[in-house]
XYZ file of C-alpha atoms in Angstrom:
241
model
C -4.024 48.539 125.260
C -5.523 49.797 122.004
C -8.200 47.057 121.859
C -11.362 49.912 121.799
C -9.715 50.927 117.975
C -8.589 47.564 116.892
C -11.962 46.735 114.681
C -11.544 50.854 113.717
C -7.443 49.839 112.304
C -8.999 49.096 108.575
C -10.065 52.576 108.230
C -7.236 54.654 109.150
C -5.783 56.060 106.268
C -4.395 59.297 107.107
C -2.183 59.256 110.923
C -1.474 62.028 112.169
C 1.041 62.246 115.360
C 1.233 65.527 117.759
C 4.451 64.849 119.222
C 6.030 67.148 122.517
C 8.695 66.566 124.610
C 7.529 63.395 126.510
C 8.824 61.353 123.872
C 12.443 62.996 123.276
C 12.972 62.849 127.196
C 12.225 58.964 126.936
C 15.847 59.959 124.435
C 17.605 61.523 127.484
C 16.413 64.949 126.096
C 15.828 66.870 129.133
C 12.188 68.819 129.361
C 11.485 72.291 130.173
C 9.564 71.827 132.765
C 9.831 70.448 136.053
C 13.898 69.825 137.801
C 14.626 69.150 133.927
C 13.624 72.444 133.490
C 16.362 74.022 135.751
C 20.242 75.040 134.089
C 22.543 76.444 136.031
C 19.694 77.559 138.488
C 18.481 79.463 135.596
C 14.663 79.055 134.549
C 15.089 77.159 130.752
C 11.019 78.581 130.405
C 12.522 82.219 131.040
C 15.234 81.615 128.916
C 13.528 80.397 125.679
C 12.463 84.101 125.139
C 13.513 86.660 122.675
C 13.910 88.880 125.994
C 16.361 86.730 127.543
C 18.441 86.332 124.010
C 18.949 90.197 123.950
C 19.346 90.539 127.691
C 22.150 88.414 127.641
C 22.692 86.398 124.496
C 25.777 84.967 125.681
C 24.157 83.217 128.471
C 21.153 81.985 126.021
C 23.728 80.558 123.498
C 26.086 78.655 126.129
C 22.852 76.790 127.172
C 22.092 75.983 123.263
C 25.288 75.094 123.065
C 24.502 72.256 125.792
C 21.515 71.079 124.510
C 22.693 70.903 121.313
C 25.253 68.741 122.052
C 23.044 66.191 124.444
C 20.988 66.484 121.599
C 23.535 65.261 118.941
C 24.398 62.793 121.160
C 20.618 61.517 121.729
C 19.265 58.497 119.218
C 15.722 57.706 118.185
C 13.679 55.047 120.808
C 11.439 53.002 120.425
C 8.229 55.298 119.961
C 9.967 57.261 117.120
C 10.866 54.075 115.541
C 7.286 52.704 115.632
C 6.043 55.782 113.950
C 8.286 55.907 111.257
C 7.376 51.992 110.606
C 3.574 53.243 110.580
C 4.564 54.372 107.171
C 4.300 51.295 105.552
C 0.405 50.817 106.554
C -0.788 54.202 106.155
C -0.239 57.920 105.444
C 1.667 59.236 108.595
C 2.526 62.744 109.044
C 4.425 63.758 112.226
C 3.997 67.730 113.895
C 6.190 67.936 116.399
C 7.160 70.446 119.064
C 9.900 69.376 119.554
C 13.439 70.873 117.742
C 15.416 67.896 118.070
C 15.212 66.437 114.539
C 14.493 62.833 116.458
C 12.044 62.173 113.953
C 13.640 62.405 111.033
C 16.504 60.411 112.132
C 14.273 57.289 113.020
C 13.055 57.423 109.369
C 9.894 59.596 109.570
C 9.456 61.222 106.159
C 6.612 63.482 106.722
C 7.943 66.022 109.713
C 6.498 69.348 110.307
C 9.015 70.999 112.998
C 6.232 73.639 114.724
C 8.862 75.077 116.618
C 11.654 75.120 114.440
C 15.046 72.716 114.845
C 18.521 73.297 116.713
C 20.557 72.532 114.168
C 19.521 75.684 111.945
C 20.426 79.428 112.862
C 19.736 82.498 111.309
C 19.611 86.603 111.668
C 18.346 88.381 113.937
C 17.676 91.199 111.340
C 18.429 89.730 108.086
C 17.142 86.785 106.289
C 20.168 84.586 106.554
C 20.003 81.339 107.812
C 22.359 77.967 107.944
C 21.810 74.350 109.270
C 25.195 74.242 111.789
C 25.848 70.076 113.056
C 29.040 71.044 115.101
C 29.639 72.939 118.205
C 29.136 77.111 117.730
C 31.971 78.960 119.297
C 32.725 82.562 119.961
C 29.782 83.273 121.318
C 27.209 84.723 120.811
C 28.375 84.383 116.737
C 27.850 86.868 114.761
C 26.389 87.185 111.143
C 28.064 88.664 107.704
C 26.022 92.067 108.363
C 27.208 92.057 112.042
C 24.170 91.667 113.926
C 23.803 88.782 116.618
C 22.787 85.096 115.074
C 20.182 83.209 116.711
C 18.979 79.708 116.898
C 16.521 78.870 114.562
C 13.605 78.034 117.009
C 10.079 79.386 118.062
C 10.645 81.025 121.456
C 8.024 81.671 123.945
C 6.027 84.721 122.805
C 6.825 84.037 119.401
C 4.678 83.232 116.326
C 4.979 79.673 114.509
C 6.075 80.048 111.037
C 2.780 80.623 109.188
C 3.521 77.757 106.316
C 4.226 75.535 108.686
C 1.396 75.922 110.764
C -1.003 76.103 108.010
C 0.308 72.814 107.085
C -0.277 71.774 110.197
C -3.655 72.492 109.817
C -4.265 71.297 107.036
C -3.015 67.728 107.987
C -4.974 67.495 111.251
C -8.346 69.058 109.775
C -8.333 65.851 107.520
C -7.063 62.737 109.519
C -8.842 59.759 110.155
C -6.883 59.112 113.554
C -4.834 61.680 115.459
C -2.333 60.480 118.312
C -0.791 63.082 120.779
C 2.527 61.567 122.304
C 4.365 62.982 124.445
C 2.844 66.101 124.919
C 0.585 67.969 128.018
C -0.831 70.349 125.125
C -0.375 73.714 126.979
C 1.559 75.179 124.216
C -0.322 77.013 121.913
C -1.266 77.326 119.638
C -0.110 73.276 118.778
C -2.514 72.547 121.913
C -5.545 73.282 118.816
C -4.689 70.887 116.773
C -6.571 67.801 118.453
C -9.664 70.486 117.947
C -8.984 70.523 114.204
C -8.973 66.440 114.048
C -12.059 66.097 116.171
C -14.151 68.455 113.732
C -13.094 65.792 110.787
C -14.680 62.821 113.625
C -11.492 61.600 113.416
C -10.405 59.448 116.340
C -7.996 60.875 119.371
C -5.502 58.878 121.058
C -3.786 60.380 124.081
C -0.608 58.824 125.111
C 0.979 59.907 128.312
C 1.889 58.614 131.738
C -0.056 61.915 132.962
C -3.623 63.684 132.384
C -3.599 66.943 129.989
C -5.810 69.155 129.727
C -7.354 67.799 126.823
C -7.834 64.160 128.287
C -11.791 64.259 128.153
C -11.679 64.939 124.628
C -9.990 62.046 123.685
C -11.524 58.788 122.080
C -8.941 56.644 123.856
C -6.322 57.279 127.061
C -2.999 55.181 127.195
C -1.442 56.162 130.617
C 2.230 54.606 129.383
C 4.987 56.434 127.426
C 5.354 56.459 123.846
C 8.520 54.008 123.816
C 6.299 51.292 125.838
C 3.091 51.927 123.690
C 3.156 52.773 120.040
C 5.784 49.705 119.104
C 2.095 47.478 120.223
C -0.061 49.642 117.728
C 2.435 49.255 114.727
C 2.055 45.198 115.764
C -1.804 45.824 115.861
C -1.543 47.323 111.843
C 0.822 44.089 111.195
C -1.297 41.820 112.552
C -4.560 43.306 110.689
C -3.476 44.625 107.378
């Protein structure tokens, strides 16, 4: 499986993983696209948008409400295990799309959520904000100055938090090895990031049971999920380090 990079595992120093939802649904975390995409027959795409949360914010927090609890229920497989082991052979950082905190549960230190997490709120006006692990009732809740609170996450339309995404950056314009899990990289602006590694030459690893759009670009094409991959590459940096 990863036998074009296994003379190349030496030099690796610096991993960095684009993570999407591929990998969380391999968690039972439903995606947004596709029949896993559909709630209630509502759209989830349509109604992951600041539009949708003040045409109805009711509707767009009951449907939080349910993912947040199949996420709380969801545990860490195989694939985020392996890349939280990765750790111990090199310097791993993880930016992820997705908001499920997955990562950080399997033991990943180095997380940069792109699109925010599920578990924090804030203002829709002001500037407060709160990390919330328990079910959020009278909906849609309401913050100290009275205005409608929000889930803490980068809707459609919406710009990534500019730290983050200059950390993002940062990481991916100086990796030796970049793998995208999980992800079909249509999402921008996260879909840039493989551009940013392959200015540094660093090596691209595509893992996904499908073709993206940025398949030709990549160094190396595992057609298998994360779960059934990336435990065989952390045996690979076992085996040779």
């Amino acid at each position: 499986m990863f036998e074009l990079i296994e003379d190349q595992i030496t030099k690796f120093k610096k991993i960095v993983f684009v993570t999407g939802a591929g990998i969380s649904q391999e968690s039972g975390i439903p995606t947004f696209r596709g029949n896993d995409g559909l709630w209630r027959n509502y759209d989830a795409m349509k109604l992951a948008t600041i539009d949708a949360f003040y045409d109805n914010p009711k509707l767009v927090w009951e449907w939080y409400n349910e993912r947040r609890r199949n996420i709380f229920q969801a545990k860490p497989n195989s694939g985020h295990i392996a890349i939280a082991e990765l750790e111990k052979y090199a310097e791993v950082v993880v930016l992820t799309q997705n908001i499920d905190g997955l990562h950080q549960k399997s033991g990943s230190s180095k997380v940069l959520e792109l699109h925010g997490s599920i578990v924090k709120i804030k203002c829709s006006v002001c500037d407060y904000r709160e990390e919330i692990l328990t079910e959020i009732t009278n909906l849609p809740p309401l913050c100290k100055c009275g205005n409608i609170l929000r889930p803490d996450v980068v809707w459609f339309g919406e710009s990534l938090p500019q730290d983050v995404w200059q950390n993002a950056m940062n990481f991916a314009s100086k990796c030796d090895l970049m793998i995208i899990a999980g992800t079909s990289l249509v999402v921008s602006p996260a879909n840039t990031l493989p551009i940013y590694a392959k200015q540094n030459n660093a090596t691209l690893i595509e893992i996904n049971p499908e073709n993206t759009t940025m398949s030709g670009e990549m160094n190396l094409e595992i057609r298998k999920t994360s779960a059934e991959s990336l435990p065989k590459l952390v045996s690979l940096f076992k085996n040779k380090l």
